Short mmCIF file of C-alpha atoms in Angstrom, two decimals:
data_model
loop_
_atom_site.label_atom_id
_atom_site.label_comp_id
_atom_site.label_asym_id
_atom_site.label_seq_id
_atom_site.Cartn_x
_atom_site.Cartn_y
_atom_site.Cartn_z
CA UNK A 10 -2.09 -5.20 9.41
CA UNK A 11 -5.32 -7.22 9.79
CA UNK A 12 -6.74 -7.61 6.36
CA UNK A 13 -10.34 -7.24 5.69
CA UNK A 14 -10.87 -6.11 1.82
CA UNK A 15 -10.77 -9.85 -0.01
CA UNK A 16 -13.55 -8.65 -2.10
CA UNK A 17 -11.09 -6.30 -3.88
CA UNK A 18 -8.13 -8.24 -4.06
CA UNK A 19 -7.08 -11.32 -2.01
CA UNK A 20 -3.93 -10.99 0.16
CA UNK A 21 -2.27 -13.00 1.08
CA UNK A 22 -1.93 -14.90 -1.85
CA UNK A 23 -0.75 -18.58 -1.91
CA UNK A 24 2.99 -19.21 -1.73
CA UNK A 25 2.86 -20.76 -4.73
CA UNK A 26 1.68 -18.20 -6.39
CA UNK A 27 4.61 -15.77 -6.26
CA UNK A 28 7.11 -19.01 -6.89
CA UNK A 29 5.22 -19.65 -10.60
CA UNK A 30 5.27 -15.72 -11.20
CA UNK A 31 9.14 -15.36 -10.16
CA UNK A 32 10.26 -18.27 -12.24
CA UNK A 33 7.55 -17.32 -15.61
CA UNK A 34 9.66 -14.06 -15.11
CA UNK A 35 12.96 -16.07 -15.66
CA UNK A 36 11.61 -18.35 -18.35
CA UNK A 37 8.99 -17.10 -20.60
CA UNK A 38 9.32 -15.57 -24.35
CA UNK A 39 6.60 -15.00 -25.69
CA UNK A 40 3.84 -17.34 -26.91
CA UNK A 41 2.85 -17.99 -30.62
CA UNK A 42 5.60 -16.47 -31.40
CA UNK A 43 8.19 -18.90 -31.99
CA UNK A 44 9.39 -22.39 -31.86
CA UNK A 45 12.20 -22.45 -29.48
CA UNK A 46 11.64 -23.38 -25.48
CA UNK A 47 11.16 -20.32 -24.10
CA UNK A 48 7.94 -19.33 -26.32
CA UNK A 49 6.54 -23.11 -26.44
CA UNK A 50 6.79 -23.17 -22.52
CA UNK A 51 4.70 -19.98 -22.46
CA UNK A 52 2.27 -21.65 -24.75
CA UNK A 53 1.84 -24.57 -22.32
CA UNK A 54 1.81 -22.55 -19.20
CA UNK A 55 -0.96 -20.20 -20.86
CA UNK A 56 -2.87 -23.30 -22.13
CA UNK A 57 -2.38 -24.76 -18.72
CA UNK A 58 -4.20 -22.29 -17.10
CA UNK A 59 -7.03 -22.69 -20.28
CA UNK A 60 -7.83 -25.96 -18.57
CA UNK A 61 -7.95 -24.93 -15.49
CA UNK A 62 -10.17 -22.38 -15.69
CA UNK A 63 -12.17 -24.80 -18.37
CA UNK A 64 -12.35 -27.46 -15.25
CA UNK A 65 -13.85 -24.39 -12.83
CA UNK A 66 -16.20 -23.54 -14.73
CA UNK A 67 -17.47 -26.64 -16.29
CA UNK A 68 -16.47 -25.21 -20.09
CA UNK A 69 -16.94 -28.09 -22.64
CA UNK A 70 -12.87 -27.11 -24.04
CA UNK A 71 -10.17 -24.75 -23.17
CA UNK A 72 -10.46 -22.99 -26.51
CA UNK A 73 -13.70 -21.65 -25.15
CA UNK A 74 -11.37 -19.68 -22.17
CA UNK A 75 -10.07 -16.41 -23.63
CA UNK A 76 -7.99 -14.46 -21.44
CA UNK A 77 -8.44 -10.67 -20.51
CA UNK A 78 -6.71 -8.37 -17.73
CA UNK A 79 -9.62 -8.26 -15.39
CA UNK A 80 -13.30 -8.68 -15.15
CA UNK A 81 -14.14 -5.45 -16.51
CA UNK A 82 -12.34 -6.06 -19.69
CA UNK A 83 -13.78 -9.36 -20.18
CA UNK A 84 -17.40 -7.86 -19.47
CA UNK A 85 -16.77 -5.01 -21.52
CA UNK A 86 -15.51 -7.88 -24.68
CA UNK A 87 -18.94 -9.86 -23.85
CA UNK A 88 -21.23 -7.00 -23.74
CA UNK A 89 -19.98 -4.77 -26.28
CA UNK A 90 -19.38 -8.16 -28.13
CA UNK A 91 -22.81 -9.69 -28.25
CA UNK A 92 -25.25 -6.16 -28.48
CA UNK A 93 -25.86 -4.12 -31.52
CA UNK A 94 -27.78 -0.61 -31.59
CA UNK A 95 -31.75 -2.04 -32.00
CA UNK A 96 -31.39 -4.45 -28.93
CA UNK A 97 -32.87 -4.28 -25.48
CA UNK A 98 -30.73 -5.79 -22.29
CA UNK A 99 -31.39 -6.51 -18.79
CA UNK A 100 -29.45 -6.20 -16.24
CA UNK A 101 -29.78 -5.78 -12.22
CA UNK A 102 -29.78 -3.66 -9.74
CA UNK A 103 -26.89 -5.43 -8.26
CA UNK A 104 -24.14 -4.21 -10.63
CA UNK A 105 -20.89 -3.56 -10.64
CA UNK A 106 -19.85 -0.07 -12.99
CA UNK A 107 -17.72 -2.82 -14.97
CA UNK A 108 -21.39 -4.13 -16.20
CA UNK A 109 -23.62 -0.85 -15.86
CA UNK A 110 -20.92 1.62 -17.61
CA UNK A 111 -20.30 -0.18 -20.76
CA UNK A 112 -24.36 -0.54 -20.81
CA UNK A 113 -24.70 3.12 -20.65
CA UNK A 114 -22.25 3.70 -23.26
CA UNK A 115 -24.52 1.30 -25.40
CA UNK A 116 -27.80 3.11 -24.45
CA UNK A 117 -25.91 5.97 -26.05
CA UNK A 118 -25.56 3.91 -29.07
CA UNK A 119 -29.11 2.69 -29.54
CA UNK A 120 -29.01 -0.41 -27.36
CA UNK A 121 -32.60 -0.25 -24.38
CA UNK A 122 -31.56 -0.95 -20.89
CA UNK A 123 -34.48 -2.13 -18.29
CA UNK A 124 -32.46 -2.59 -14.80
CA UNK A 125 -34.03 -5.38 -12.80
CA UNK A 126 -34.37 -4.01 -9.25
CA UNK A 127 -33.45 -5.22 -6.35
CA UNK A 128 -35.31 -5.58 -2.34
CA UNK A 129 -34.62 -4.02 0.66
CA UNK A 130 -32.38 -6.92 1.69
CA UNK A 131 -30.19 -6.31 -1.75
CA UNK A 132 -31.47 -9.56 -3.51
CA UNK A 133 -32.61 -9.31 -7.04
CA UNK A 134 -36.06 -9.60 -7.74
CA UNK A 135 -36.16 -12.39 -10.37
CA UNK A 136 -39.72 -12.78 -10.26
CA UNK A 137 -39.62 -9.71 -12.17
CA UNK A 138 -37.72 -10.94 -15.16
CA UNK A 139 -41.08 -11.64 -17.40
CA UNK A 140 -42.52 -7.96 -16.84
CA UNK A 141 -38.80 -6.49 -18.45
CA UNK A 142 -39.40 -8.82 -21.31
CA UNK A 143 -39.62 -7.25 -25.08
CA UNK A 144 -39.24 -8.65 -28.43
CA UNK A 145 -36.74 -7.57 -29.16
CA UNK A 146 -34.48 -8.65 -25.98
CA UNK A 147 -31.28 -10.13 -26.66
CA UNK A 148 -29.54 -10.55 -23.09
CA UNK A 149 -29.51 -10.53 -19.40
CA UNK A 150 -26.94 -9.28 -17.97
CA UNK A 151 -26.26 -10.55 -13.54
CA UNK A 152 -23.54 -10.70 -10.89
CA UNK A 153 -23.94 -13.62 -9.22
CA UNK A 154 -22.82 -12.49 -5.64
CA UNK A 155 -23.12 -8.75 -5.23
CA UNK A 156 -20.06 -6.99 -3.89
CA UNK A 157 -21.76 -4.94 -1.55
CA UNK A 158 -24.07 -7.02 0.17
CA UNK A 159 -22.59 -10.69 -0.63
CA UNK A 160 -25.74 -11.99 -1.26
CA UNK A 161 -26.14 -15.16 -3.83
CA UNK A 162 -28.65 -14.58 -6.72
CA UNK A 163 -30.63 -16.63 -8.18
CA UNK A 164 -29.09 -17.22 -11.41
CA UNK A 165 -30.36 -20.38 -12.65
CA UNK A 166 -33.51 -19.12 -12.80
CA UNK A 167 -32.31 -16.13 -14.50
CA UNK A 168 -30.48 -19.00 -16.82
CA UNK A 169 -33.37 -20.91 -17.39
CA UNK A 170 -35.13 -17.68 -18.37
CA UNK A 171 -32.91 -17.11 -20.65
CA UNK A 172 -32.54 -20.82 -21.92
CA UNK A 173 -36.36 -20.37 -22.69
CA UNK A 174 -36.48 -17.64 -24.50
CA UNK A 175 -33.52 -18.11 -26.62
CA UNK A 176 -32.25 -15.33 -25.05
CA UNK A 177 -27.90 -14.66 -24.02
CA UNK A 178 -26.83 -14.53 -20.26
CA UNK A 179 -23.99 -13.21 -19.65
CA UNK A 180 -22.66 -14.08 -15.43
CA UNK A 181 -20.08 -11.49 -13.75
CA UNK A 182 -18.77 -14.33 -10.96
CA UNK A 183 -16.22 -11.72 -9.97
CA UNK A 184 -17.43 -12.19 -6.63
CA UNK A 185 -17.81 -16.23 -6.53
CA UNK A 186 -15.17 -17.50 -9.00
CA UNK A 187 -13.13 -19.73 -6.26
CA UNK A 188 -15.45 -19.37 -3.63
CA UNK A 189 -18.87 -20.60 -4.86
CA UNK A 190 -19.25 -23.11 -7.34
CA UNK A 191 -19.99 -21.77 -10.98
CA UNK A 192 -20.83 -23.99 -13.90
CA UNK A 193 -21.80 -23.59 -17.17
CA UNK A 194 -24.36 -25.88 -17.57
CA UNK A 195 -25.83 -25.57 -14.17
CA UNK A 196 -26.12 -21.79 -14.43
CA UNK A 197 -27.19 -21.28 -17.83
CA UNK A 198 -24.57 -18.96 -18.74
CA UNK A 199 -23.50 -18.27 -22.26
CA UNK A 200 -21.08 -15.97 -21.00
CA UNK A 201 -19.44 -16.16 -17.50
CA UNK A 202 -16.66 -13.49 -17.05
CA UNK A 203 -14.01 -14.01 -13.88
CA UNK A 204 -11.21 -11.99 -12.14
CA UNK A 205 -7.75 -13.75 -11.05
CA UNK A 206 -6.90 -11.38 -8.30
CA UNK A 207 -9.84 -11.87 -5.67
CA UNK A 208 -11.38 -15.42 -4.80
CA UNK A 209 -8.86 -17.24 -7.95
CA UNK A 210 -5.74 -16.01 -6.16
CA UNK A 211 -3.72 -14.93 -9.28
CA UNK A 212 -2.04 -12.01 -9.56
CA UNK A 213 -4.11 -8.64 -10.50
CA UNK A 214 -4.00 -7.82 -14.32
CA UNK A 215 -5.30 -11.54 -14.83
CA UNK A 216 -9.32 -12.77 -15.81
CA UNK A 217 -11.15 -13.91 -18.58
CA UNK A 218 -14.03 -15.16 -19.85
CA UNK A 219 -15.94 -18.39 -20.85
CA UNK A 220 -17.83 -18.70 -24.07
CA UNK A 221 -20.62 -21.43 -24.98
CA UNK A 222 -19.92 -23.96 -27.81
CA UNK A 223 -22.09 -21.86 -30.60
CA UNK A 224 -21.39 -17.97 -29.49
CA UNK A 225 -19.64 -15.65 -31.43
CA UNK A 226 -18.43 -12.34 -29.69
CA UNK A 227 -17.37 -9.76 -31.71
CA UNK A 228 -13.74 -8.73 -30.62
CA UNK A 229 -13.17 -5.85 -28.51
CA UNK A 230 -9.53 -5.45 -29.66
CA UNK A 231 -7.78 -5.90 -32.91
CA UNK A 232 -3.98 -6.65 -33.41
CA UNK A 233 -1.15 -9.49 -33.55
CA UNK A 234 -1.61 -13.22 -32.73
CA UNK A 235 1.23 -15.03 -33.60
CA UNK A 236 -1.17 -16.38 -36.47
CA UNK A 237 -2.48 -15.77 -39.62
CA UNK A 238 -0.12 -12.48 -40.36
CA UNK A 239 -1.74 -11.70 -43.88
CA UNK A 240 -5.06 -11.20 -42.41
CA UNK A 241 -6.54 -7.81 -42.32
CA UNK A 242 -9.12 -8.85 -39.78
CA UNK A 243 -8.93 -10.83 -36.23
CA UNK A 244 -9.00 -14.75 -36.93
CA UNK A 245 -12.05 -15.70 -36.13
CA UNK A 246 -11.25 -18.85 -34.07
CA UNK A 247 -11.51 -19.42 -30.19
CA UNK A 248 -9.42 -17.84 -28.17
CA UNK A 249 -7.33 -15.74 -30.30
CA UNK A 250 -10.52 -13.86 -31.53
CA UNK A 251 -10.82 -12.48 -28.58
CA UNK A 252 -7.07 -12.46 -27.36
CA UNK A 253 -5.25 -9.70 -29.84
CA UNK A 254 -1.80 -8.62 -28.42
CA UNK A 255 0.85 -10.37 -25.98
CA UNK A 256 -0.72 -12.49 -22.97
CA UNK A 257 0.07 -11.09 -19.71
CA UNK A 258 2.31 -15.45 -19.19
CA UNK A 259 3.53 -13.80 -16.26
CA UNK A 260 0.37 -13.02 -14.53
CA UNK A 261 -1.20 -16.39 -16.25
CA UNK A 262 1.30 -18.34 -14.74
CA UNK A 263 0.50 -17.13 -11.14
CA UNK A 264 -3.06 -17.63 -11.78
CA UNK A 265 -2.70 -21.21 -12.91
CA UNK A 266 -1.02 -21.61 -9.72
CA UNK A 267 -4.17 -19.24 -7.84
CA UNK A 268 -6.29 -22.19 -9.59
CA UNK A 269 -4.48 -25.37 -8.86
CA UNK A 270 -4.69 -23.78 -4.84
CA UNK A 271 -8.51 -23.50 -5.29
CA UNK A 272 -9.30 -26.88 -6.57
CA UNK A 273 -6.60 -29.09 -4.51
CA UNK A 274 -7.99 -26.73 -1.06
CA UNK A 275 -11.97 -27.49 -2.59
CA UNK A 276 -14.17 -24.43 -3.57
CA UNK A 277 -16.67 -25.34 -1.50
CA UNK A 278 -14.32 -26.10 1.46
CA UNK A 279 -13.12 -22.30 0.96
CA UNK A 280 -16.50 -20.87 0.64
CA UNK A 281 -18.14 -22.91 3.56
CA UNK A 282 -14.78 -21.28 5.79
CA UNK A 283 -15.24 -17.58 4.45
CA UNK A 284 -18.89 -17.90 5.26
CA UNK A 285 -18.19 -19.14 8.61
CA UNK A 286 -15.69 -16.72 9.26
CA UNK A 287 -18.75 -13.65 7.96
CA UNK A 288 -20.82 -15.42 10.00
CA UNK A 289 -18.98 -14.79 13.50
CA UNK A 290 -18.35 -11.18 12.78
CA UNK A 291 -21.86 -10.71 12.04
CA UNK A 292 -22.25 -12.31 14.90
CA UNK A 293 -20.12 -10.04 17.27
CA UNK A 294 -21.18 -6.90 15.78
CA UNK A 295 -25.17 -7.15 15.31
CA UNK A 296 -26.10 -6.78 19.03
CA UNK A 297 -23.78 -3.07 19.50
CA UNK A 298 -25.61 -0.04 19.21
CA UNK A 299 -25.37 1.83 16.36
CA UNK A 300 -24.82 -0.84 14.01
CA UNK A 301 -26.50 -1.36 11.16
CA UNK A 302 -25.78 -4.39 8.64
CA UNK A 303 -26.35 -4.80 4.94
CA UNK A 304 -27.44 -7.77 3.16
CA UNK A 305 -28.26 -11.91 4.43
CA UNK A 306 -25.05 -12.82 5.68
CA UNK A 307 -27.25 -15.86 7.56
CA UNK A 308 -28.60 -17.18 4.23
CA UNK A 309 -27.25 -20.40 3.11
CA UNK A 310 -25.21 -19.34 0.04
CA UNK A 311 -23.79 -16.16 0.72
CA UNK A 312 -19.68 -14.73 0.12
CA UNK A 313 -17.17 -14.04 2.63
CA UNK A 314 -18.63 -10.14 2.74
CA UNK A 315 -20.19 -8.57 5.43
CA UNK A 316 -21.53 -4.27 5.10
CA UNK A 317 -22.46 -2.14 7.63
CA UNK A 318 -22.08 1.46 9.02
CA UNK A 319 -21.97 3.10 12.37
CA UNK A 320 -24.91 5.87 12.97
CA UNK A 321 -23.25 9.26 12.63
CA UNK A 322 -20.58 8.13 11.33
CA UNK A 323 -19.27 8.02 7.18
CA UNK A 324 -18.32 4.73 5.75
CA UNK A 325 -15.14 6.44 5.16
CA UNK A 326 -14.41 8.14 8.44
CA UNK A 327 -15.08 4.74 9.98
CA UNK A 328 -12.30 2.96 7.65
CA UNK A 329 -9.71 5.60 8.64
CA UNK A 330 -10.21 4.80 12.13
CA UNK A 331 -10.21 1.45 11.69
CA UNK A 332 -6.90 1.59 9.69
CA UNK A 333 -5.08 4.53 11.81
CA UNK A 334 -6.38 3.00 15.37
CA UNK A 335 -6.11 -0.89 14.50
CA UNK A 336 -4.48 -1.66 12.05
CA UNK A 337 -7.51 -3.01 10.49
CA UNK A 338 -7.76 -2.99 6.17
CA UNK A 339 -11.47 -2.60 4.94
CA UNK A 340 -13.28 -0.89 2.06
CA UNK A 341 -15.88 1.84 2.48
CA UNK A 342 -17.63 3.82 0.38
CA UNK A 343 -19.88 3.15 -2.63
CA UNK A 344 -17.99 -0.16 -3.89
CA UNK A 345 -18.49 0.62 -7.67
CA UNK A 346 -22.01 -0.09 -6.98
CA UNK A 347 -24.00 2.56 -6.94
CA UNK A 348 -27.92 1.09 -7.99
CA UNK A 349 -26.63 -1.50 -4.83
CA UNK A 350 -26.31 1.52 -2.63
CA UNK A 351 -29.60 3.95 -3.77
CA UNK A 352 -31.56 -0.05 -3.59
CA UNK A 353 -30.40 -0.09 0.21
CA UNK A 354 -30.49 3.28 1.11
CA UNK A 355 -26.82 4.11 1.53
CA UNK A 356 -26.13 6.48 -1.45
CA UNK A 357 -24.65 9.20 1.10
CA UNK A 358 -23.04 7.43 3.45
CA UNK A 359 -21.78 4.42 1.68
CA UNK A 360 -20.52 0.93 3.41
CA UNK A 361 -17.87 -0.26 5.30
CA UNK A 362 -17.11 -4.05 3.92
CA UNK A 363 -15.25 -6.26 5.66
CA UNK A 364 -14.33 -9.55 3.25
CA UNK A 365 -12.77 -12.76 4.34
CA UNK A 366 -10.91 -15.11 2.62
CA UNK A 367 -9.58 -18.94 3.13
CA UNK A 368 -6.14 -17.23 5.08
CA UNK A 369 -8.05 -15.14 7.68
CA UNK A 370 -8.06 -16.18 11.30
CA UNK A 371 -10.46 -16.30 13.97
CA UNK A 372 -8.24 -14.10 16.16
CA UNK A 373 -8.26 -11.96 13.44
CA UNK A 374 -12.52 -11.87 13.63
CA UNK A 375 -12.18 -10.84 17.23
CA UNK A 376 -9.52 -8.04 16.33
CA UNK A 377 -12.34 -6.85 14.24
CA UNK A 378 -15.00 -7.24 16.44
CA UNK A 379 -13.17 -5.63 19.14
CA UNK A 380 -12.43 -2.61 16.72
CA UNK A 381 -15.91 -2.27 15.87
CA UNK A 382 -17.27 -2.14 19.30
CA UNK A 383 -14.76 0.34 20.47
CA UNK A 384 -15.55 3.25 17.75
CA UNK A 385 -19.28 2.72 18.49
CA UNK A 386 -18.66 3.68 21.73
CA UNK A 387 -17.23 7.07 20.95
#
């Protein structure tokens, strides 16, 4: 199988990797929850990975790093966390559900949504911000790459927006954690919410999120800490506010090991390869007939991810074909995106996405290109 669906979860992952999940799975109690080795090596392979992730994302201490399952569950702790009924939010066109259905839920509620649309080439329109604006706005809500297209938005200015107004923005770098770099300070984020299993390398069931110095989020779950037993509420310090129940060590200590690969290999070392490896497919499948192609995939900052579709043919009857004829492992469809795909016209007929990461091949971009040319032929 030639492997084209990074965007949803990286494979292969690092060696490494599997080694620190098979030996957590020999070692590890349970942290907090007791003073012998076994639960204090969980607590340093757990606050391990805290730094890491502290160091990616330029996070002024670990204890601002709470740890969630996925992206979704950290946006859902942020958003949910940070809105009441009474308060507007804006968020993009661009979104994934993991940001737009926990918004809806809140509309429900009594929280205003304005959505921030995007152009025809999938970028958000920033310039737009000002005319959303109310008084009674409390956040912006943006992906920083979009899934779909793999375009790069804009976010300091939405950050600097925000910073100006006083107002919370809350990043989804589902889409750039590992591959672009993302920093606190330079993006403006309050919030910025990550996923282990895609550009981190962890293992899935891993992510979290980053918290300025200064920003309470209410917790999304309530339950056991290992602390403060004879509480009837969640302690209200960083990270166990926002971390009720057993950590998933396991799946922490693969992603530490997902994160050490990332920053000993570079981030922008990976990114600049993933981009040159988009850019040669693009490359080899602009010029056949038939093909259409999503999104700036020759922009400067742009993801591993390029979209397109044959003419006549469904995103998804094109990813069979690929799979059943070539071997060849892509996503089609509407990505979880579905403002993306009504802002670029593909609502019917969805995408195909191919995504590249650091372990692709060039061979492996010719396979694909190959592929490509020979169903458009048909």
């Amino acid at each position: 199988m030639i492997y084209f669906d990074n965007a949803a979860t990286t494979l292969p992952k690092p060696p490494e990797v599997k080694e620190a999940v098979c030996r957590a799975l020999d070692t590890m109690g349970n942290a907090d929850r007791g003073v012998h080795d076994a639960s204090l090596g969980t607590m340093r392979t757990i606050y391990h990975a805290r730094e890491l992730a502290a160091e990616l994302f330029g996070v002024s201490s670990p204890s601002r790093v709470a740890f969630a399952k996925n992206a979704t569950e950290a946006l859902n702790t942020a958003i949910r966390g940070l809105l009441a009924p009474g308060d507007h939010v804006i968020a993009t066109a661009a979104e994934h559900n993991s940001v737009l259905r926990p918004l809806y839920e809140l509309e429900r509620k009594g929280v205003s949504l304005s959505i921030l649309p995007c152009d025809e080439r999938g970028y958000v329109r920033m310039e737009l911000l000002g005319e959303f604006l109310r008084p009674n706005t409390r956040a912006v809500v943006c992906t920083h790459a979009s899934n779909v297209t793999g375009n790069v938005m804009d976010v300091r200015r939405a950050g600097r927006f925000c910073r100006e107004r006083g107002l919370l923005f809350i990043l989804d770098a589902s889409q750039t954690a590992g591959v672009c770099p993302v920093k606190m300070e330079e993006t403006g984020a309050d919030v910025i919410c990550f996923t282990g299993h895609k550009g981190l390398y962890g293992p899935q069931g891993t992510g979290g999120l980053c918290v300025r110095e200064g920003v309470e989020i209410a917790p999304l779950l309530f339950g056991g800490s290992g602390i403060q037993s004879y509480l009837k509420t969640q302690p209200s310090g960083m990270p166990g506010r926002l971390e009720a129940g057993t950590q998933n060590g396991h799946g922490l200590a693969g992603l530490a090991a997902g994160m050490e690969f990332v920053l000993r290999t570079g981030i922008r070392r990976i990114g600049e390869r993933e981009q040159t490896l988009a850019r040669r497919f693009y490359e080899g499948i602009r010029s056949i007939p038939g093909i259409r192609v999503y999104g700036d995939v020759q922009a400067p900052d742009h993801t591993g991810v390029v979209s397109f579709n044959l003419e006549g043919w469904d995103s998804g009857e094109t990813a069979d074909e690929l799979a059943r004829r070539f071997s060849i492992a892509c996503r089609p469809g509407a990505h979880c995106a579905p403002l993306m795909h009504e802002a670029l016209g593909t609502r019917e007929q969805g995408a195909v996405r191919f995504s590249f990461s650091w372990f692709n091949t060039e061979e492996e971009i010719e396979e694909g290109i190959r592929a490509v040319a020979c169903l458009a032929e048909e």
